[in-house]
PDB file of C-alpha atoms in Angstrom:
ATOM      1  CA  MET A  29     105.388  90.713  91.969  1.00 93.00           C
ATOM      2  CA  ILE A  30     105.191  92.202  95.461  1.00 97.00           C
ATOM      3  CA  GLU A  31     104.228  90.358  98.625  1.00 97.00           C
ATOM      4  CA  THR A  32     102.916  92.071 101.739  1.00 97.00           C
ATOM      5  CA  GLU A  33     101.869  90.596 105.051  1.00 96.00           C
ATOM      6  CA  ARG A  34      98.442  89.557 103.711  1.00 97.00           C
ATOM      7  CA  LEU A  35      98.504  90.215  99.972  1.00 97.00           C
ATOM      8  CA  LEU A  36     100.110  89.263  96.707  1.00 97.00           C
ATOM      9  CA  LEU A  37     100.396  92.067  94.158  1.00 98.00           C
ATOM     10  CA  ARG A  38     101.081  90.907  90.608  1.00 97.00           C
ATOM     11  CA  LYS A  39     100.570  91.979  87.027  1.00 96.00           C
ATOM     12  CA  PRO A  40      97.012  91.411  85.832  1.00 95.00           C
ATOM     13  CA  GLN A  41      96.207  88.397  83.665  1.00 93.00           C
ATOM     14  CA  HIS A  42      93.313  87.580  81.358  1.00 92.00           C
ATOM     15  CA  GLU A  43      92.393  84.785  83.783  1.00 93.00           C
ATOM     16  CA  ASP A  44      91.511  87.459  86.367  1.00 92.00           C
ATOM     17  CA  VAL A  45      88.281  88.420  84.592  1.00 88.00           C
ATOM     18  CA  ASP A  46      85.977  86.254  86.721  1.00 89.00           C
ATOM     19  CA  ASP A  47      87.328  87.738  89.957  1.00 90.00           C
ATOM     20  CA  VAL A  48      87.292  91.270  88.510  1.00 84.00           C
ATOM     21  CA  LEU A  49      83.549  90.904  87.862  1.00 81.00           C
ATOM     22  CA  GLY A  50      82.945  91.458  91.587  1.00 81.00           C
ATOM     23  CA  PHE A  51      84.970  94.653  91.420  1.00 79.00           C
ATOM     24  CA  VAL A  52      83.561  96.247  88.242  1.00 80.00           C
ATOM     25  CA  GLY A  53      80.026  95.152  89.077  1.00 75.00           C
ATOM     26  CA  ASP A  54      80.114  97.051  92.386  1.00 74.00           C
ATOM     27  CA  ASP A  55      78.338 100.429  92.156  1.00 71.00           C
ATOM     28  CA  GLU A  56      80.144 101.728  95.258  1.00 77.00           C
ATOM     29  CA  VAL A  57      83.576 100.973  93.776  1.00 72.00           C
ATOM     30  CA  MET A  58      82.801 102.368  90.331  1.00 67.00           C
ATOM     31  CA  ARG A  59      81.337 105.531  91.860  1.00 66.00           C
ATOM     32  CA  TRP A  60      84.816 106.552  92.987  1.00 71.00           C
ATOM     33  CA  ILE A  61      86.936 105.430  90.044  1.00 72.00           C
ATOM     34  CA  GLY A  62      84.703 106.620  87.221  1.00 69.00           C
ATOM     35  CA  GLY A  63      82.300 104.728  85.070  1.00 71.00           C
ATOM     36  CA  GLU A  64      79.284 102.627  85.770  1.00 72.00           C
ATOM     37  CA  ALA A  65      79.100  99.145  87.192  1.00 68.00           C
ATOM     38  CA  GLY A  66      79.099  96.494  84.497  1.00 73.00           C
ATOM     39  CA  GLY A  67      79.217  92.801  83.750  1.00 73.00           C
ATOM     40  CA  ARG A  68      81.614  90.439  82.043  1.00 79.00           C
ATOM     41  CA  GLU A  69      82.413  92.791  79.146  1.00 85.00           C
ATOM     42  CA  ALA A  70      83.345  95.544  81.611  1.00 82.00           C
ATOM     43  CA  ALA A  71      85.588  93.110  83.502  1.00 83.00           C
ATOM     44  CA  ILE A  72      87.312  92.041  80.269  1.00 88.00           C
ATOM     45  CA  ASP A  73      87.780  95.697  79.289  1.00 88.00           C
ATOM     46  CA  GLN A  74      89.196  96.542  82.723  1.00 85.00           C
ATOM     47  CA  VAL A  75      91.744  93.712  82.674  1.00 90.00           C
ATOM     48  CA  GLU A  76      92.783  94.507  79.095  1.00 93.00           C
ATOM     49  CA  ARG A  77      93.221  98.182  80.008  1.00 89.00           C
ATOM     50  CA  TRP A  78      95.417  97.246  83.005  1.00 91.00           C
ATOM     51  CA  ILE A  79      97.593  95.001  80.806  1.00 95.00           C
ATOM     52  CA  ALA A  80      97.868  97.672  78.073  1.00 93.00           C
ATOM     53  CA  ARG A  81      99.057 100.265  80.597  1.00 92.00           C
ATOM     54  CA  TRP A  82     101.825  97.950  81.779  1.00 94.00           C
ATOM     55  CA  ASP A  83     102.859  97.452  78.149  1.00 93.00           C
ATOM     56  CA  ALA A  84     102.829 101.209  77.404  1.00 91.00           C
ATOM     57  CA  ASN A  85     104.568 102.479  80.540  1.00 92.00           C
ATOM     58  CA  GLY A  86     106.464  99.632  82.183  1.00 93.00           C
ATOM     59  CA  VAL A  87     104.263 100.312  85.227  1.00 94.00           C
ATOM     60  CA  GLY A  88     100.583  99.857  85.889  1.00 95.00           C
ATOM     61  CA  GLN A  89      97.927  98.515  88.162  1.00 94.00           C
ATOM     62  CA  PHE A  90      98.758  95.390  90.143  1.00 97.00           C
ATOM     63  CA  ALA A  91      96.035  92.829  90.691  1.00 95.00           C
ATOM     64  CA  VAL A  92      95.509  92.597  94.462  1.00 96.00           C
ATOM     65  CA  VAL A  93      95.235  88.947  95.442  1.00 96.00           C
ATOM     66  CA  LEU A  94      93.878  87.852  98.817  1.00 96.00           C
ATOM     67  CA  ASP A  95      93.501  84.144  99.557  1.00 95.00           C
ATOM     68  CA  GLY A  96      93.944  83.306  95.877  1.00 95.00           C
ATOM     69  CA  ARG A  97      91.316  85.747  94.556  1.00 94.00           C
ATOM     70  CA  VAL A  98      91.686  89.146  92.915  1.00 93.00           C
ATOM     71  CA  ILE A  99      89.867  91.671  95.119  1.00 93.00           C
ATOM     72  CA  GLY A 100      90.874  94.872  93.326  1.00 91.00           C
ATOM     73  CA  ARG A 101      93.780  96.799  91.946  1.00 92.00           C
ATOM     74  CA  VAL A 102      96.515  99.029  93.333  1.00 96.00           C
ATOM     75  CA  GLY A 103      99.221 100.587  91.257  1.00 96.00           C
ATOM     76  CA  LEU A 104     100.440 103.323  88.996  1.00 97.00           C
ATOM     77  CA  LEU A 105      98.644 105.332  86.345  1.00 94.00           C
ATOM     78  CA  VAL A 106     100.158 108.028  84.140  1.00 95.00           C
ATOM     79  CA  TRP A 107      98.371 111.356  83.680  1.00 95.00           C
ATOM     80  CA  ASP A 108      99.103 114.369  81.484  1.00 97.00           C
ATOM     81  CA  GLU A 109      99.008 117.281  83.944  1.00 95.00           C
ATOM     82  CA  ARG A 110      98.124 119.766  81.172  1.00 96.00           C
ATOM     83  CA  SER A 111      94.701 118.186  80.663  1.00 95.00           C
ATOM     84  CA  TRP A 112      94.404 115.763  83.602  1.00 95.00           C
ATOM     85  CA  GLU A 113      93.646 112.929  81.192  1.00 94.00           C
ATOM     86  CA  THR A 114      95.187 109.480  81.444  1.00 92.00           C
ATOM     87  CA  SER A 115      98.183 109.167  79.166  1.00 94.00           C
ATOM     88  CA  SER A 116     101.543 107.461  78.754  1.00 94.00           C
ATOM     89  CA  TYR A 117     105.028 108.621  79.635  1.00 94.00           C
ATOM     90  CA  GLN A 118     105.821 108.890  75.941  1.00 94.00           C
ATOM     91  CA  SER A 119     102.716 110.913  75.016  1.00 95.00           C
ATOM     92  CA  ALA A 120     102.773 113.268  78.012  1.00 96.00           C
ATOM     93  CA  GLY A 121     106.549 113.753  77.971  1.00 96.00           C
ATOM     94  CA  GLU A 122     107.678 116.289  80.568  1.00 96.00           C
ATOM     95  CA  HIS A 123     104.038 116.786  81.607  1.00 97.00           C
ATOM     96  CA  ALA A 124     103.634 113.172  82.731  1.00 96.00           C
ATOM     97  CA  VAL A 125     102.743 112.671  86.363  1.00 96.00           C
ATOM     98  CA  THR A 126     102.507 109.285  88.064  1.00 97.00           C
ATOM     99  CA  GLU A 127      99.516 108.470  90.231  1.00 96.00           C
ATOM    100  CA  LEU A 128      99.341 105.822  92.924  1.00 98.00           C
ATOM    101  CA  GLY A 129      95.755 104.616  92.886  1.00 94.00           C
ATOM    102  CA  TRP A 130      93.821 101.959  94.753  1.00 95.00           C
ATOM    103  CA  ALA A 131      90.400 100.375  94.490  1.00 90.00           C
ATOM    104  CA  LEU A 132      89.168  97.250  96.212  1.00 91.00           C
ATOM    105  CA  ALA A 133      85.820  95.473  96.123  1.00 88.00           C
ATOM    106  CA  SER A 134      83.679  97.056  98.844  1.00 85.00           C
ATOM    107  CA  ALA A 135      83.484  93.770 100.769  1.00 89.00           C
ATOM    108  CA  HIS A 136      87.168  94.347 101.613  1.00 91.00           C
ATOM    109  CA  TRP A 137      86.944  97.979 102.716  1.00 90.00           C
ATOM    110  CA  GLY A 138      87.892  98.959 106.251  1.00 92.00           C
ATOM    111  CA  ASN A 139      90.511  96.258 106.845  1.00 94.00           C
ATOM    112  CA  GLY A 140      93.636  98.252 105.987  1.00 96.00           C
ATOM    113  CA  LEU A 141      94.236  96.282 102.793  1.00 97.00           C
ATOM    114  CA  ALA A 142      94.308  99.324 100.474  1.00 96.00           C
ATOM    115  CA  THR A 143      96.830 101.054 102.744  1.00 97.00           C
ATOM    116  CA  GLU A 144      98.964  97.907 102.985  1.00 98.00           C
ATOM    117  CA  ALA A 145      99.011  97.426  99.208  1.00 98.00           C
ATOM    118  CA  ALA A 146      99.500 101.114  98.371  1.00 97.00           C
ATOM    119  CA  ARG A 147     102.407 101.432 100.808  1.00 97.00           C
ATOM    120  CA  ALA A 148     104.162  98.465  99.171  1.00 97.00           C
ATOM    121  CA  VAL A 149     103.587  99.809  95.653  1.00 97.00           C
ATOM    122  CA  ARG A 150     104.829 103.252  96.680  1.00 97.00           C
ATOM    123  CA  VAL A 151     108.104 101.800  97.990  1.00 95.00           C
ATOM    124  CA  TRP A 152     108.436  99.804  94.744  1.00 96.00           C
ATOM    125  CA  ALA A 153     107.699 102.875  92.580  1.00 96.00           C
ATOM    126  CA  PHE A 154     110.377 104.983  94.234  1.00 95.00           C
ATOM    127  CA  ALA A 155     113.018 102.249  94.630  1.00 93.00           C
ATOM    128  CA  GLU A 156     112.510 100.058  91.573  1.00 92.00           C
ATOM    129  CA  ARG A 157     111.039 102.426  88.990  1.00 92.00           C
ATOM    130  CA  GLY A 158     112.751 105.672  89.952  1.00 90.00           C
ATOM    131  CA  VAL A 159     109.535 107.661  90.150  1.00 93.00           C
ATOM    132  CA  GLU A 160     110.431 111.194  91.243  1.00 91.00           C
ATOM    133  CA  ARG A 161     106.984 112.545  92.131  1.00 94.00           C
ATOM    134  CA  LEU A 162     104.052 110.387  93.122  1.00 97.00           C
ATOM    135  CA  ILE A 163     100.513 111.668  93.558  1.00 97.00           C
ATOM    136  CA  SER A 164      97.053 110.292  94.211  1.00 97.00           C
ATOM    137  CA  LEU A 165      93.983 111.878  92.623  1.00 95.00           C
ATOM    138  CA  ILE A 166      91.039 111.570  94.997  1.00 95.00           C
ATOM    139  CA  ASP A 167      87.482 112.809  94.717  1.00 92.00           C
ATOM    140  CA  PRO A 168      87.103 115.313  97.593  1.00 95.00           C
ATOM    141  CA  ARG A 169      83.987 113.405  98.779  1.00 92.00           C
ATOM    142  CA  ASN A 170      85.775 110.043  98.960  1.00 92.00           C
ATOM    143  CA  VAL A 171      86.421 109.983 102.691  1.00 93.00           C
ATOM    144  CA  ARG A 172      87.764 106.410 102.682  1.00 92.00           C
ATOM    145  CA  SER A 173      90.439 107.096 100.058  1.00 94.00           C
ATOM    146  CA  ILE A 174      91.367 110.351 101.746  1.00 97.00           C
ATOM    147  CA  ARG A 175      91.932 108.359 104.929  1.00 96.00           C
ATOM    148  CA  VAL A 176      94.219 105.943 103.042  1.00 96.00           C
ATOM    149  CA  ALA A 177      96.223 108.870 101.591  1.00 97.00           C
ATOM    150  CA  ASP A 178      96.510 110.388 105.057  1.00 96.00           C
ATOM    151  CA  LYS A 179      97.717 107.095 106.550  1.00 96.00           C
ATOM    152  CA  LEU A 180     100.347 106.985 103.801  1.00 96.00           C
ATOM    153  CA  GLY A 181     101.603 110.429 104.805  1.00 96.00           C
ATOM    154  CA  ALA A 182     100.457 112.111 101.578  1.00 97.00           C
ATOM    155  CA  VAL A 183      99.392 115.764 101.718  1.00 97.00           C
ATOM    156  CA  PRO A 184      96.798 117.567  99.588  1.00 97.00           C
ATOM    157  CA  GLU A 185      98.289 120.085  97.166  1.00 96.00           C
ATOM    158  CA  GLU A 186      95.609 121.346  94.779  1.00 96.00           C
ATOM    159  CA  LEU A 187      92.179 120.707  93.319  1.00 96.00           C
ATOM    160  CA  VAL A 188      92.057 119.766  89.617  1.00 96.00           C
ATOM    161  CA  THR A 189      89.336 118.704  87.203  1.00 93.00           C
ATOM    162  CA  THR A 190      89.475 115.337  85.437  1.00 91.00           C
ATOM    163  CA  ASP A 191      87.011 113.672  83.055  1.00 86.00           C
ATOM    164  CA  HIS A 192      85.432 112.146  86.173  1.00 84.00           C
ATOM    165  CA  GLY A 193      85.031 115.455  88.000  1.00 88.00           C
ATOM    166  CA  PRO A 194      87.023 117.276  90.672  1.00 93.00           C
ATOM    167  CA  ALA A 195      89.997 115.577  92.285  1.00 94.00           C
ATOM    168  CA  LEU A 196      92.363 116.546  95.046  1.00 95.00           C
ATOM    169  CA  VAL A 197      96.028 116.010  94.170  1.00 97.00           C
ATOM    170  CA  TRP A 198      97.682 114.287  97.153  1.00 98.00           C
ATOM    171  CA  VAL A 199     101.507 114.261  97.044  1.00 97.00           C
ATOM    172  CA  HIS A 200     103.316 111.284  98.546  1.00 97.00           C
ATOM    173  CA  PRO A 201     106.566 111.541 100.501  1.00 94.00           C
ATOM    174  CA  HIS A 202     109.581 109.570  99.322  1.00 85.00           C
ATOM    175  CA  GLY A 203     110.455 106.416 101.186  1.00 58.00           C
ATOM    176  CA  GLN A 204     108.485 104.269 103.550  1.00 52.00           C
ATOM    177  CA  LEU A 205     106.871 105.790 106.586  1.00 49.00           C
ATOM    178  CA  PRO A 206     106.013 103.883 109.731  1.00 43.00           C
ATOM    179  CA  ALA A 207     102.513 102.437 109.778  1.00 49.00           C
ATOM    180  CA  ARG A 208      99.897 104.707 111.357  1.00 47.00           C
TER     181      ARG A 208
END
């Protein structure tokens, strides 16, 4: 569990499904993270996928809690850089790359919450999990996420193709940078 000035970041729980409905049912959110907006089944699938990734990798997406409600997720995802498909550390081996990703319900965009949560998770990833290289994969048209990456001091490195389309690989610096 990680606490920031305004947020609580914790492992996802099955009880989060009702709150996650607002996230997975939001066309604007799903546009940027892949997939279509859905209902309760999509929310259940999302929460189960988050939990499974924690079990497989010892890292994963944190549920972002604001005022007692889950408003999105911020955390780590493992990719195989040979294919740019999601994977596990065990399956990808030396080709595993760790992504810091963020997605909040659109009602919470523009308040600095994604940056606040991502900064805290980045510090945790480097200090507590020993991540050597941390990236963010961002659709080149996603101006809001690019702004978050920029505020975090990440720099674009290359353009790759994932199952969801093109993505810029943003590389994060080690350590915590002053807020911008």
